[in-house]
XYZ file of C-alpha atoms in Angstrom:
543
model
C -27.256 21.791 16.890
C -25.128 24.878 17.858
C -24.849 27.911 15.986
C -22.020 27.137 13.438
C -20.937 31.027 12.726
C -20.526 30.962 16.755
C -17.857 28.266 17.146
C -14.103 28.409 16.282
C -13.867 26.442 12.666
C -10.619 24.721 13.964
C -11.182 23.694 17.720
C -14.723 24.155 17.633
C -14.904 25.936 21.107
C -17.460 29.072 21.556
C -15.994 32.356 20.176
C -16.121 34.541 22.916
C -13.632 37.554 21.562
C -14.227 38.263 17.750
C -13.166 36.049 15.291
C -9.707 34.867 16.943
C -10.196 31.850 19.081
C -9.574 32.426 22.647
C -8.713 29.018 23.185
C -6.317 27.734 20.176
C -5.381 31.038 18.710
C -7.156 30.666 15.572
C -7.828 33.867 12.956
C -11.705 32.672 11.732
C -11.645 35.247 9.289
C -8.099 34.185 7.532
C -8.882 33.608 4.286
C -10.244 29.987 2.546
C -7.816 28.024 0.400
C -9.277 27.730 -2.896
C -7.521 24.403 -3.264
C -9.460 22.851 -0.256
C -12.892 22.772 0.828
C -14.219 25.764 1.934
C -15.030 26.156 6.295
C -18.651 25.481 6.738
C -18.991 23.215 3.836
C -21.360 20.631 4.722
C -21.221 17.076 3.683
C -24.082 14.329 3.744
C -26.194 16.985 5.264
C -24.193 16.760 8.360
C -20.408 17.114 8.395
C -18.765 20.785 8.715
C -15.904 20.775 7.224
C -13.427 23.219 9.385
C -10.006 24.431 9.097
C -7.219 22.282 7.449
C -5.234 20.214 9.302
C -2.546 18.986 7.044
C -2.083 17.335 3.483
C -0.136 14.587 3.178
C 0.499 12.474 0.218
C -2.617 11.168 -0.551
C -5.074 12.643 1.325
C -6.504 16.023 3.326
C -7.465 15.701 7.127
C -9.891 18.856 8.572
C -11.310 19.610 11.284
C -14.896 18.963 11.500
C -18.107 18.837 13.676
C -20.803 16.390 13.381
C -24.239 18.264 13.559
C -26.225 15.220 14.811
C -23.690 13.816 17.449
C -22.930 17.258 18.657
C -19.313 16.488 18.862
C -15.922 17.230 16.882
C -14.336 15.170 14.277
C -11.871 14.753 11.570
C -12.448 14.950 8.116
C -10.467 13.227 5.426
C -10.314 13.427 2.220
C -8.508 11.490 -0.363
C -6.763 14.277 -2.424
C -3.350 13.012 -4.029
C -0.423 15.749 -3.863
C 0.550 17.162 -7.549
C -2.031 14.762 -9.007
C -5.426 16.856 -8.412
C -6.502 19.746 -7.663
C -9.784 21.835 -7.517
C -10.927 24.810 -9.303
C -12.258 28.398 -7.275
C -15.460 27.836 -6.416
C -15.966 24.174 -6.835
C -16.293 21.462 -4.515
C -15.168 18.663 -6.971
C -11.856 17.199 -7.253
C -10.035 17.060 -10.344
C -7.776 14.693 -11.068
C -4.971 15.901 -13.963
C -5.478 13.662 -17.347
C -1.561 12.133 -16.862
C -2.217 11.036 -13.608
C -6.625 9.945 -13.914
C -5.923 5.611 -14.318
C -3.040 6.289 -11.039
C -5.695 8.228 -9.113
C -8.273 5.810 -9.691
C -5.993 2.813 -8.161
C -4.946 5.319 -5.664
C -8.946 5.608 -4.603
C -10.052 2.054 -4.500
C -6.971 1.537 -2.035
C -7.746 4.838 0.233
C -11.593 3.300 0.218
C -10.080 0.192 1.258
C -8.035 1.228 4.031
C -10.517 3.466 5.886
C -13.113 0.018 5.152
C -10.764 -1.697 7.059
C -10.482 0.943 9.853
C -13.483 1.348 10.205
C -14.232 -2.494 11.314
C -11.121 -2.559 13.550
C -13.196 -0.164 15.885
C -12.810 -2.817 18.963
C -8.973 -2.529 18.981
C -7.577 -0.617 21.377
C -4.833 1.296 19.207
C -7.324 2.018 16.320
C -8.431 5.283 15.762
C -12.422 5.077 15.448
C -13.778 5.219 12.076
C -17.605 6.006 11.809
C -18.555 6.613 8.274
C -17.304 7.163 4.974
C -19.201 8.673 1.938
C -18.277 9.259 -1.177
C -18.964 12.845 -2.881
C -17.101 15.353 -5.336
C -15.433 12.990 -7.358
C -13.487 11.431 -4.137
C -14.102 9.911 -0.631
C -14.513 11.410 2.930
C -13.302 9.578 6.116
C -14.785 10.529 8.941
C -12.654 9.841 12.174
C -13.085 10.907 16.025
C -11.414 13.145 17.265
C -8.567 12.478 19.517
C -6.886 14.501 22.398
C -3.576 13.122 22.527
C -0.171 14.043 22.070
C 2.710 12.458 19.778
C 4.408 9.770 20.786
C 8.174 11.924 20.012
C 6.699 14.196 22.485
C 5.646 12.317 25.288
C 9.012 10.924 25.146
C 11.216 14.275 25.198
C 9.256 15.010 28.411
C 10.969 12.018 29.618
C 14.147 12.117 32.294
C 16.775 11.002 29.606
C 14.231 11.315 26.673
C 13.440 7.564 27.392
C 11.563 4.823 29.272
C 11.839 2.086 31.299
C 10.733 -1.317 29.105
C 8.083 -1.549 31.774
C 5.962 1.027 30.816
C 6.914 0.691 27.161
C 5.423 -3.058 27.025
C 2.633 -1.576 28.421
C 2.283 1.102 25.516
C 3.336 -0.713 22.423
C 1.951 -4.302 22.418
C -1.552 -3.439 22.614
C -0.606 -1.668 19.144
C 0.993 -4.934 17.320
C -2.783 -6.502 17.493
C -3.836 -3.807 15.666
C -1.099 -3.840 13.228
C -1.272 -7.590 12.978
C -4.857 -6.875 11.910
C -4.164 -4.408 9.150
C -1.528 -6.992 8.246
C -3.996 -10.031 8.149
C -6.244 -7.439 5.720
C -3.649 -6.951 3.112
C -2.641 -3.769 4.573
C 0.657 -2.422 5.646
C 1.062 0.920 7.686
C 4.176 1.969 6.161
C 5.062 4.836 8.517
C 5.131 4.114 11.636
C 7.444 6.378 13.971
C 7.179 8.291 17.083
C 5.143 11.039 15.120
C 2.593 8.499 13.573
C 2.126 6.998 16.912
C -0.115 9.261 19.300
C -0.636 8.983 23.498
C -4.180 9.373 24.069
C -6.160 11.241 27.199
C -7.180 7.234 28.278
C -3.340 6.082 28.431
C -3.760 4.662 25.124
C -1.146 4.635 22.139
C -3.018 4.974 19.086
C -2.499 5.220 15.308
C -2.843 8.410 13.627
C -3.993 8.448 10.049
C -1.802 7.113 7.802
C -1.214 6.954 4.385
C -2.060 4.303 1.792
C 0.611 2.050 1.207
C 1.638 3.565 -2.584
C 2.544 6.349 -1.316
C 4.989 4.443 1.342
C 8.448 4.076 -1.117
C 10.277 6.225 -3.078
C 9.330 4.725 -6.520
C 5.811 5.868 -6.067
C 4.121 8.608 -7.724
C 2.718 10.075 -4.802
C 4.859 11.892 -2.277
C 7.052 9.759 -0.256
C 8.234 11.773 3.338
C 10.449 8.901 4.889
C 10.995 9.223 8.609
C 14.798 9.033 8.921
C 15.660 6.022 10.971
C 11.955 4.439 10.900
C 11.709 3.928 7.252
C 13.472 0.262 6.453
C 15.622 -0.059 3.466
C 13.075 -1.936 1.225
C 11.528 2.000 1.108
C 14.084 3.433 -0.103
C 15.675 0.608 -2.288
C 13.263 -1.152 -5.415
C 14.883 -4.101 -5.051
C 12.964 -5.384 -2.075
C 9.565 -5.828 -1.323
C 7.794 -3.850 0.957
C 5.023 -5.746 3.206
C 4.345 -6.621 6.891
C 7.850 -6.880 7.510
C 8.851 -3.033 6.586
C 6.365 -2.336 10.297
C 8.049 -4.813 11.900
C 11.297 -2.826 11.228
C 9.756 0.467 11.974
C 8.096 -0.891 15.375
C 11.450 -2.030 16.346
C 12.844 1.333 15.506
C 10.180 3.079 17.760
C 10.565 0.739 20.278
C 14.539 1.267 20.305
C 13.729 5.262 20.781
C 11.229 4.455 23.371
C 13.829 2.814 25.655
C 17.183 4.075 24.212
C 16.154 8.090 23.989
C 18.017 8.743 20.647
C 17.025 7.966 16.952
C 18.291 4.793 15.234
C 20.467 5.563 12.440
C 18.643 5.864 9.216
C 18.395 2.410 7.281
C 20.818 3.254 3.911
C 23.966 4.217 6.580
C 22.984 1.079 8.386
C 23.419 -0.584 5.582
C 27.589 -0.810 5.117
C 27.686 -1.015 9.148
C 24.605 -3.233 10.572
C 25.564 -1.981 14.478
C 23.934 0.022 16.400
C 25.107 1.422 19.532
C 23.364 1.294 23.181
C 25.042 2.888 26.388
C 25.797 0.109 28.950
C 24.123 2.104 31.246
C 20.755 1.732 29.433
C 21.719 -1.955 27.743
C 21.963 -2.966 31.119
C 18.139 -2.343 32.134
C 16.535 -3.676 29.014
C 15.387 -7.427 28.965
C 18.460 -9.658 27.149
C 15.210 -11.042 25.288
C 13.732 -7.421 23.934
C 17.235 -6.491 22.421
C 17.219 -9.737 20.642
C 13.734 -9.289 19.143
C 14.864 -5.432 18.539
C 18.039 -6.980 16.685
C 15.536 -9.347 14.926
C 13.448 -6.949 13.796
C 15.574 -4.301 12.855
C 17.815 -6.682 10.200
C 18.551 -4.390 7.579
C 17.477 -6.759 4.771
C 14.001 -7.710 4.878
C 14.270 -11.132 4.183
C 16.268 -12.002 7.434
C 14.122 -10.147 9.805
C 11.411 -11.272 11.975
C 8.772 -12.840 9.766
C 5.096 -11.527 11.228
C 4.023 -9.508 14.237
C 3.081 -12.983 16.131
C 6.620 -13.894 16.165
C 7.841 -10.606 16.840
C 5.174 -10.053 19.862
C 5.929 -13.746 21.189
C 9.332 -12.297 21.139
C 9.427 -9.324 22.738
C 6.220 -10.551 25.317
C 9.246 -13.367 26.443
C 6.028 -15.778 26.328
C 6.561 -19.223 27.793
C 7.168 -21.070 24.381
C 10.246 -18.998 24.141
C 11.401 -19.802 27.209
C 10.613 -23.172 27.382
C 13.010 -23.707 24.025
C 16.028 -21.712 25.489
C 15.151 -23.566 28.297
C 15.659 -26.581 26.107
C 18.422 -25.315 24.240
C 20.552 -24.679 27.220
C 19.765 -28.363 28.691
C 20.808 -29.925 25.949
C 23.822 -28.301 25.553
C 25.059 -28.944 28.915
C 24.262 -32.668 28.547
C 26.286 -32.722 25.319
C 29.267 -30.588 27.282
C 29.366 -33.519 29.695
C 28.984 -35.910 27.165
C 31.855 -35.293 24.645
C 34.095 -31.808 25.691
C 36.042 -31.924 22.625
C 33.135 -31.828 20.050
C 32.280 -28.921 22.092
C 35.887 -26.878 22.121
C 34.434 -24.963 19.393
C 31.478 -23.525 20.758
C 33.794 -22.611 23.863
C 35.871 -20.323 21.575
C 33.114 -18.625 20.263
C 31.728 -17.972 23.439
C 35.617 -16.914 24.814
C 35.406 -14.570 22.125
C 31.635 -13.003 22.321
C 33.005 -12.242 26.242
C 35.632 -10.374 25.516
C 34.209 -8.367 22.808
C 31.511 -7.570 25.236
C 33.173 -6.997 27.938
C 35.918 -4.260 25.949
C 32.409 -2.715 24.812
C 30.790 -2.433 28.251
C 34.575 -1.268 29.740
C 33.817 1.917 26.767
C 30.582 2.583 28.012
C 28.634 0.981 25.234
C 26.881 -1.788 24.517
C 27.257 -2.886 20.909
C 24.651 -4.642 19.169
C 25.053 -6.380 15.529
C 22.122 -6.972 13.388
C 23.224 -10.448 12.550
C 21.219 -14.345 12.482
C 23.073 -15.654 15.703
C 21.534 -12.404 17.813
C 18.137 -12.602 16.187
C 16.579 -15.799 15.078
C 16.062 -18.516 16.980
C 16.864 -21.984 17.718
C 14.739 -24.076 15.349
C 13.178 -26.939 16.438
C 10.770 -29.659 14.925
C 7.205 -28.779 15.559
C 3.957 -29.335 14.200
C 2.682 -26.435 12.407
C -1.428 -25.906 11.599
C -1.832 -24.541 8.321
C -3.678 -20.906 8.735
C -6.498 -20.438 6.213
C -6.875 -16.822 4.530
C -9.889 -14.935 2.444
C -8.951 -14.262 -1.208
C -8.450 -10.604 -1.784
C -10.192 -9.300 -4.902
C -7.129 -8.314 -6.738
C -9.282 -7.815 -10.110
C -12.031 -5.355 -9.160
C -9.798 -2.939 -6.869
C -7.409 -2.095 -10.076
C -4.150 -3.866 -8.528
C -1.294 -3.345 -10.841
C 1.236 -5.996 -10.927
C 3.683 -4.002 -8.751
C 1.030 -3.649 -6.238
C 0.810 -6.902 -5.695
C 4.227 -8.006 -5.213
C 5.290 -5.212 -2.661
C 2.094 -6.351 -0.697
C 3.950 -8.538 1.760
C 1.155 -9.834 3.149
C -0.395 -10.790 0.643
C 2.878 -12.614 -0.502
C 3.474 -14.329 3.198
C -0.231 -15.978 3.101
C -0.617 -16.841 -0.874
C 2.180 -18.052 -3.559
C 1.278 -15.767 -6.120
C 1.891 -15.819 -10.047
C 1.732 -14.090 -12.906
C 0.475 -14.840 -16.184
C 0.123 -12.309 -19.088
C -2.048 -11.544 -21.669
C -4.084 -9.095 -24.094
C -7.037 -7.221 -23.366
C -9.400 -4.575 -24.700
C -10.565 -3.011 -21.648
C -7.463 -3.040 -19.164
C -4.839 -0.943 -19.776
C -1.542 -2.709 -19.237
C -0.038 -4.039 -16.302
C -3.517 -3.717 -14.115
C -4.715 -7.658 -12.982
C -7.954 -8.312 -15.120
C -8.049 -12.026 -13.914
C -7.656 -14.631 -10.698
C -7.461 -18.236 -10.777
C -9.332 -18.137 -7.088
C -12.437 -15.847 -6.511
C -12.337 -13.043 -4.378
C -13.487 -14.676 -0.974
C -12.849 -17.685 -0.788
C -10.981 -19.387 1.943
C -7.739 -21.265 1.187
C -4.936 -22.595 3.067
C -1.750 -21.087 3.669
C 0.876 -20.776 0.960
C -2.065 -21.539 -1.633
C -0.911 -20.679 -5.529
C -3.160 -17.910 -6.851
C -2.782 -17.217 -10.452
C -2.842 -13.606 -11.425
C -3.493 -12.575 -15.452
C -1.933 -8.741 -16.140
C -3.150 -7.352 -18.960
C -0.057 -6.838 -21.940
C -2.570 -3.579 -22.699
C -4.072 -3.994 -26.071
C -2.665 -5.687 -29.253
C -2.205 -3.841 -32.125
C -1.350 -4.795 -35.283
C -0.172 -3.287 -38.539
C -2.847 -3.542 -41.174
C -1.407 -5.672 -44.116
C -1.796 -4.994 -48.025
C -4.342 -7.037 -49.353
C -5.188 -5.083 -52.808
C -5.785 -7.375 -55.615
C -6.100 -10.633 -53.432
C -9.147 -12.526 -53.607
C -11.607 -11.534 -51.375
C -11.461 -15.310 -49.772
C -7.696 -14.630 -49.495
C -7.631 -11.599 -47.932
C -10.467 -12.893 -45.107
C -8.325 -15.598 -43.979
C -5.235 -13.145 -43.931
C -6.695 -10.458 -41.757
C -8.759 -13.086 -39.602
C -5.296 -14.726 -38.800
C -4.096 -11.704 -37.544
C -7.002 -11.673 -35.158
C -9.168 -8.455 -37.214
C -12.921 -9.008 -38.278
C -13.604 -8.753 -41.705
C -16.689 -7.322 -43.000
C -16.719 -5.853 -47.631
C -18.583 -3.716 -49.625
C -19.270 -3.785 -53.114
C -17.761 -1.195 -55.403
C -18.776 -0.824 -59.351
C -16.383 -2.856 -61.480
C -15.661 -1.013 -65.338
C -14.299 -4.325 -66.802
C -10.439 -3.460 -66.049
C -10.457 -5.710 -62.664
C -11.514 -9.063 -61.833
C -14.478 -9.871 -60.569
C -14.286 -10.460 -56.566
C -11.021 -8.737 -55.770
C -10.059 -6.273 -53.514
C -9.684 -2.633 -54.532
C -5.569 -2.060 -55.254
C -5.877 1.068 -53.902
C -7.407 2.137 -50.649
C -8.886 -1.405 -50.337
C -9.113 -1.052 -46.646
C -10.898 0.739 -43.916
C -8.094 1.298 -41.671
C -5.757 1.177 -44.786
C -2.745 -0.869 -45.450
C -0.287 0.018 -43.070
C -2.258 1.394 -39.728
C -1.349 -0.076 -36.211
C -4.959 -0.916 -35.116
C -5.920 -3.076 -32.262
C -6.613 -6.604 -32.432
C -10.640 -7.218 -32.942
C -10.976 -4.341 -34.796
C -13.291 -4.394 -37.864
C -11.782 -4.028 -40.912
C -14.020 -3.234 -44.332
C -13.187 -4.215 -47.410
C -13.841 -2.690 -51.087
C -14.537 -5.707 -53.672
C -14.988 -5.272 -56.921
C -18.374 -6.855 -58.025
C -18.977 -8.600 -61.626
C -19.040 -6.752 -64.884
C -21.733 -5.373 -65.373
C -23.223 -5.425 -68.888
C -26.324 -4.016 -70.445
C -28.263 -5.045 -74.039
C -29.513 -1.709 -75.170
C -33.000 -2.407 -76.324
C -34.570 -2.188 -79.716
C -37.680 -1.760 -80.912
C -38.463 -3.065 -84.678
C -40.999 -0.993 -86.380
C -43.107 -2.469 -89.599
C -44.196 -0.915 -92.847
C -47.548 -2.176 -93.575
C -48.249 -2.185 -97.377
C -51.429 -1.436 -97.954
């Protein structure tokens, strides 16, 4: 192990000139944060934890060097913005009392995430994930370190701020398995741009660390950053679900910078004008097939786009199944042109009228492309489709509210999920507290899972019972759902024998808003008592 007050708590490199790095610039001897770690704090007896790297919604990344591997690392650390904080001199997080049930959902789903990183380690856009642990009231990710560059940048170095789609399928579709993965775990990236999206020393493009998906939409409570022009209109709009689709429209968005060199425009202007606008002199070296599965995936409405990355990837990849049914497609339709020309007069109009518009576009210098169903879904034909099987998530144990759960699009693209309601004692309302399938079990496609949300806990207002019989009042509050348990008080003669007290009868009293199951005690009068006084007779003996 090297000598920790000898390296550079941001880069890690020797310090060979005083305390500013020679190599990244960095002032060791700038003061600590109080609201983060300290430098040099050391977790599971191995971990320094170096200078901070950024804070985004939900979470804190460092820089950090592992001790026992000799090498550097990243450090991060769930940490919601505006919802915790830590105190001077403290390593524990505190979360603030409004926001303690939020950050505990908000947990279980960062834990999940970096769980599901951390197996994805054989996928080539995956950033490795070697351990987590769990200390001061939160968890730490630990993640490799990676020399690369953003994706934004590698492209401004660019002739024309762009590339060929050559080198671009070469880039990108190695990262769709990966998504595809996160995807098939319930888990949906939510930011993906040419920020988020990193070129590596080895060629690779690779995921940065991301966010967890509540912080991905402007409803959530957590800070939402959208990337203009990336983020889809489900993230900005409650009215539609975000899931696997909202990457698919991002992806297509990166991949139109990639080869276009300009931003898409964002997704709320797009939405009064669905067009974007390509140069002919760029339209004219991209694939007819990738601006279709562009167009396909960049629908402005979620519910016509391009359903899951295998379609999208079969797509884009121009994969022989594609071909082989515009193949078909075009076949047919020139047997049918022979056949019958007048049933096919229509379709010649059309296609009159496409040319023209086309050709006025490309005579302007631009290539106009409309996010509509005749550019970007296919022909459909008949086929015989084999039902996937998925694993059951555990929707009960993570916390899942019902919101969650519908703008998990995966999760609603492999199950048909509903919701029942009910009562409970111990979940607080709107959290899932029951599934009709376990966690982990395997099911087919499209399988209905029922999904109980609690209603929070029932509470009702105690009734007046005074004077009732103490048989009458029992069946009253026991209706209502209470227990009833009664105590004896000392009757004078003025009340009837097994009656409840007129006046604070009750324990809650008449008129409380307890919860349902609650124990209520009652005061019953007991029998009148009486008492003989006792007399003694004394005798006079006569003598």
């Amino acid at each position: 192990m090297r000598d920790i007050d000898n390296l550079c708590l941001n880069c890690f490199k020797e310090l060979t000139e005083g305390a500013v790095c020679a190599e990244c610039g960095y002032d060791n001897d700038s003061p600590d944060d109080t609201m983060y770690l300290a430098r040099k704090t050391v977790l599971a007896e191995k971990y320094v934890v170096g200078a901070v790297i950024s804070h985004e919604s939900d979470a804190v990344t460092y820089a950090g060097y592992d001790t026992q591997l000799d090498k550097v690392i990243e450090i991060r650390e769930f940490y919601p913005k505006g919802a915790a904080s830590r105190l001077e001199g403290s390593t524990e997080i505190h979360y603030r009392q409004k926001f303690t049930d939020a950050c505990e959902r908000y947990k279980a789903s960062f834990l999940k995430l970096w769980q599901t990183m951390a197996k994805m380690h054989s996928l080539s856009a995956a950033v490795p994930v070697y351990d987590l642990i769990e200390a001061n009231n939160t968890y730490y990710a630990i993640i490799e370190h990676m020399e690369c560059i953003p994706l934004h940048d590698y492209l401004l170095r660019n002739e024309n701020n762009n590339i060929p789609w050559e080198n671009a399928r070469l880039m990108f579709m190695p990262v769709l398995t990966t998504i595809e993965a996160l995807h098939n775990n319930g888990i949906v990236h939510g930011s993906l741009s040419p920020d988020s999206l990193v070129l590596c020393r080895d060629g690779k493009v690779r995921l940065t660390p991301f966010c967890i998906q509540e912080a991905c939409d402007i409803t959530s409570a957590l800070e939402f950053a959208p990337q203009e022009g990336y983020a889809a209109l489900e993230q900005y709009d409650n009215n539609h679900k975000i899931g696997g689709v909202t990457d698919i429209y991002a992806f297509s968005a990166v991949i139109y910078r990639a080869l276009v060199g300009t931003n898409p425009p964002s997704a709320i202007a797009r939405e009064n004008n669905d067009k974007i606008m390509i140069p002919n002199s760029i339209a004219e070296t991209i694939p007819m097939h990738v601006i279709k599965a562009i167009g396909g995936g960049m629908q402005i409405y979620p519910e016509k786009r391009i359903k899951n990355i295998s379609d999208f990837r079969e797509r884009l990849d121009a994969a022989p199944s594609v071909q082989a049914k515009a193949a078909a497609v075009s076949t047919d339709y020139t047997k049918h042109q022979e056949y019958d020309k007048k049933q096919n007069a229509k379709s010649r109009i059309i296609i009159i009228i496409l040319v023209i518009l086309i050709m006025a576009a490309i005579g302007a210098g631009i290539y106009v492309v409309q996010f509509t169903d005749l550019l970007s879904q296919p022909t459909t034909t008949s086929t015989t489709v084999e039902l996937k099987t998925y694993e059951v998530p555990n929707f009960v144990g993570t916390g899942y509210t019902k919101r969650d759960v519908e703008n998990n699009g995966a999760w609603n693209q492999q199950f048909t999920i509903t919701f029942e309601y009910d009562y409970s004692t111990d979940v607080e309302k709107d959290v899932v507290f029951k599934q009709s399938i376990a966690a982990g079990e395997k099911v087919e496609s499209g399988t209905e899972i029922i999904l109980t949300v609690s209603k929070g806990i029932q509470t009702v207002e105690v009734p007046d019972v005074g004077n009732k019989t103490l048989e009458e009042a029992t069946k009253e509050l026991e209706a209502l759902g209470f227990k009833v348990s009664s105590v004896e008080v000392y009757n004078d003669g003025g009340h009837s024998p097994n009656t409840v007290k007129a006046s604070f009868g009750s324990a809650p009293a008449a008129g409380e808003t307890v919860a349902v199951g609650e124990e209520i005690i009652l005061q019953v009068y007991g029998e009148v008592q009486t008492t003989q006084p006792t007399t003694t007779e004394s005798t006079d003996s006569a003598n």
